[in-house]
Amino acid sequence: MSEYLEANVGVAERETPVTPLEIEVQGRWDALALSEALIAYHSFLVQFDRQRWVVHARVPGGHGEQLDDALERINGWLVDRRLEDVSCRVGGRPY
């Protein structure tokens, strides 16, 4: 029975649509702070030049966390870091 459940969970995970998030950040420390806030969303960083970073994440998160929660975390990060504006893309579209 447990093999059956494990097999079906794997199928369900593969069928769940994944929405990528991309947030462009100026500065390593801001990028690290955002990546930590989004750790439940399998976040990782890409550095494009000395100060330009992109934080990547995906929804749903590892335990089913949804897009609204991810966006709240991003907004909270903006407030905490006292940043006014960042470039954010949800599913490849500007947000």
PDB file of C-alpha atoms in Angstrom:
ATOM      1  CA  MET A   1       0.000   0.000   0.000  1.00  0.00           C
ATOM      2  CA  SER A   2       2.748   2.521   0.833  1.00  0.00           C
ATOM      3  CA  GLU A   3       4.388   1.910  -2.561  1.00  0.00           C
ATOM      4  CA  TYR A   4       1.072   2.757  -4.192  1.00  0.00           C
ATOM      5  CA  LEU A   5       0.809   6.034  -2.246  1.00  0.00           C
ATOM      6  CA  GLU A   6       4.416   6.982  -2.985  1.00  0.00           C
ATOM      7  CA  ALA A   7       3.879   6.345  -6.695  1.00  0.00           C
ATOM      8  CA  ASN A   8       0.727   8.475  -6.740  1.00  0.00           C
ATOM      9  CA  VAL A   9       2.353  11.323  -4.809  1.00  0.00           C
ATOM     10  CA  GLY A  10       5.118  11.386  -7.416  1.00  0.00           C
ATOM     11  CA  VAL A  11       2.547  11.600 -10.211  1.00  0.00           C
ATOM     12  CA  ALA A  12       0.638  14.378  -8.413  1.00  0.00           C
ATOM     13  CA  GLU A  13       3.828  16.390  -7.940  1.00  0.00           C
ATOM     14  CA  ARG A  14       4.697  16.079 -11.629  1.00  0.00           C
ATOM     15  CA  GLU A  15       1.196  17.217 -12.649  1.00  0.00           C
ATOM     16  CA  THR A  16       1.157  20.282 -10.380  1.00  0.00           C
ATOM     17  CA  PRO A  17       1.909  23.350 -12.497  1.00  0.00           C
ATOM     18  CA  VAL A  18       4.994  25.234 -11.370  1.00  0.00           C
ATOM     19  CA  THR A  19       5.140  29.020 -11.550  1.00  0.00           C
ATOM     20  CA  PRO A  20       8.646  30.490 -11.632  1.00  0.00           C
ATOM     21  CA  LEU A  21       9.454  33.708  -9.760  1.00  0.00           C
ATOM     22  CA  GLU A  22      12.380  35.941 -10.721  1.00  0.00           C
ATOM     23  CA  ILE A  23      13.309  38.990  -8.683  1.00  0.00           C
ATOM     24  CA  GLU A  24      16.184  41.211  -9.832  1.00  0.00           C
ATOM     25  CA  VAL A  25      18.149  42.646  -6.930  1.00  0.00           C
ATOM     26  CA  GLN A  26      20.985  45.153  -6.632  1.00  0.00           C
ATOM     27  CA  GLY A  27      23.510  43.903  -4.102  1.00  0.00           C
ATOM     28  CA  ARG A  28      24.580  40.597  -2.627  1.00  0.00           C
ATOM     29  CA  TRP A  29      23.164  41.141   0.874  1.00  0.00           C
ATOM     30  CA  ASP A  30      19.712  42.042  -0.399  1.00  0.00           C
ATOM     31  CA  ALA A  31      19.784  38.993  -2.678  1.00  0.00           C
ATOM     32  CA  LEU A  32      20.808  36.704   0.186  1.00  0.00           C
ATOM     33  CA  ALA A  33      18.106  38.100   2.480  1.00  0.00           C
ATOM     34  CA  LEU A  34      15.426  37.541  -0.169  1.00  0.00           C
ATOM     35  CA  SER A  35      16.681  34.069  -0.965  1.00  0.00           C
ATOM     36  CA  GLU A  36      16.427  33.177   2.727  1.00  0.00           C
ATOM     37  CA  ALA A  37      12.871  34.558   2.883  1.00  0.00           C
ATOM     38  CA  LEU A  38      11.962  32.357  -0.092  1.00  0.00           C
ATOM     39  CA  ILE A  39      13.797  29.199   0.975  1.00  0.00           C
ATOM     40  CA  ALA A  40      10.507  27.254   1.139  1.00  0.00           C
ATOM     41  CA  TYR A  41      10.153  28.010  -2.585  1.00  0.00           C
ATOM     42  CA  HIS A  42      13.435  26.315  -3.552  1.00  0.00           C
ATOM     43  CA  SER A  43      15.157  29.664  -4.048  1.00  0.00           C
ATOM     44  CA  PHE A  44      18.574  30.103  -5.605  1.00  0.00           C
ATOM     45  CA  LEU A  45      20.695  33.047  -6.732  1.00  0.00           C
ATOM     46  CA  VAL A  46      22.299  33.953 -10.037  1.00  0.00           C
ATOM     47  CA  GLN A  47      24.891  36.737 -10.165  1.00  0.00           C
ATOM     48  CA  PHE A  48      25.037  38.645 -13.452  1.00  0.00           C
ATOM     49  CA  ASP A  49      27.658  41.221 -12.526  1.00  0.00           C
ATOM     50  CA  ARG A  50      29.199  42.700  -9.393  1.00  0.00           C
ATOM     51  CA  GLN A  51      25.952  44.179  -8.057  1.00  0.00           C
ATOM     52  CA  ARG A  52      23.211  42.585 -10.181  1.00  0.00           C
ATOM     53  CA  TRP A  53      21.617  39.418  -8.851  1.00  0.00           C
ATOM     54  CA  VAL A  54      18.456  37.507  -9.691  1.00  0.00           C
ATOM     55  CA  VAL A  55      16.683  35.450  -7.054  1.00  0.00           C
ATOM     56  CA  HIS A  56      14.814  32.522  -8.563  1.00  0.00           C
ATOM     57  CA  ALA A  57      12.068  30.584  -6.793  1.00  0.00           C
ATOM     58  CA  ARG A  58       9.084  28.453  -7.728  1.00  0.00           C
ATOM     59  CA  VAL A  59       5.495  28.108  -6.621  1.00  0.00           C
ATOM     60  CA  PRO A  60       4.135  25.946  -5.127  1.00  0.00           C
ATOM     61  CA  GLY A  61       6.784  25.726  -2.444  1.00  0.00           C
ATOM     62  CA  GLY A  62       8.184  22.526  -1.015  1.00  0.00           C
ATOM     63  CA  HIS A  63       5.208  22.048   1.315  1.00  0.00           C
ATOM     64  CA  GLY A  64       2.536  23.455  -0.991  1.00  0.00           C
ATOM     65  CA  GLU A  65       3.091  27.153  -0.154  1.00  0.00           C
ATOM     66  CA  GLN A  66       1.148  29.283  -2.618  1.00  0.00           C
ATOM     67  CA  LEU A  67       1.855  32.368  -4.719  1.00  0.00           C
ATOM     68  CA  ASP A  68       0.087  34.816  -2.384  1.00  0.00           C
ATOM     69  CA  ASP A  69       2.374  33.795   0.477  1.00  0.00           C
ATOM     70  CA  ALA A  70       5.473  34.161  -1.708  1.00  0.00           C
ATOM     71  CA  LEU A  71       4.398  37.644  -2.805  1.00  0.00           C
ATOM     72  CA  GLU A  72       3.770  38.605   0.838  1.00  0.00           C
ATOM     73  CA  ARG A  73       7.274  37.452   1.710  1.00  0.00           C
ATOM     74  CA  ILE A  74       8.715  39.507  -1.150  1.00  0.00           C
ATOM     75  CA  ASN A  75       6.763  42.591  -0.017  1.00  0.00           C
ATOM     76  CA  GLY A  76       7.918  42.051   3.567  1.00  0.00           C
ATOM     77  CA  TRP A  77      11.503  41.814   2.354  1.00  0.00           C
ATOM     78  CA  LEU A  78      11.073  45.106   0.457  1.00  0.00           C
ATOM     79  CA  VAL A  79       9.830  46.830   3.609  1.00  0.00           C
ATOM     80  CA  ASP A  80      12.530  45.298   5.840  1.00  0.00           C
ATOM     81  CA  ARG A  81      15.323  46.263   3.433  1.00  0.00           C
ATOM     82  CA  ARG A  82      13.745  49.703   2.791  1.00  0.00           C
ATOM     83  CA  LEU A  83      13.765  49.124  -0.941  1.00  0.00           C
ATOM     84  CA  GLU A  84      11.283  50.984  -3.082  1.00  0.00           C
ATOM     85  CA  ASP A  85      11.182  49.004  -6.272  1.00  0.00           C
ATOM     86  CA  VAL A  86      12.602  45.833  -7.758  1.00  0.00           C
ATOM     87  CA  SER A  87      11.971  44.016 -10.983  1.00  0.00           C
ATOM     88  CA  CYS A  88       9.780  40.969 -10.369  1.00  0.00           C
ATOM     89  CA  ARG A  89       8.490  38.435 -12.871  1.00  0.00           C
ATOM     90  CA  VAL A  90       5.856  35.823 -12.096  1.00  0.00           C
ATOM     91  CA  GLY A  91       5.532  33.048 -14.635  1.00  0.00           C
ATOM     92  CA  GLY A  92       7.713  35.046 -17.025  1.00  0.00           C
ATOM     93  CA  ARG A  93       5.479  38.123 -16.893  1.00  0.00           C
ATOM     94  CA  PRO A  94       6.242  41.437 -15.136  1.00  0.00           C
ATOM     95  CA  TYR A  95       4.531  41.787 -11.792  1.00  0.00           C
TER      96      TYR A  95
END
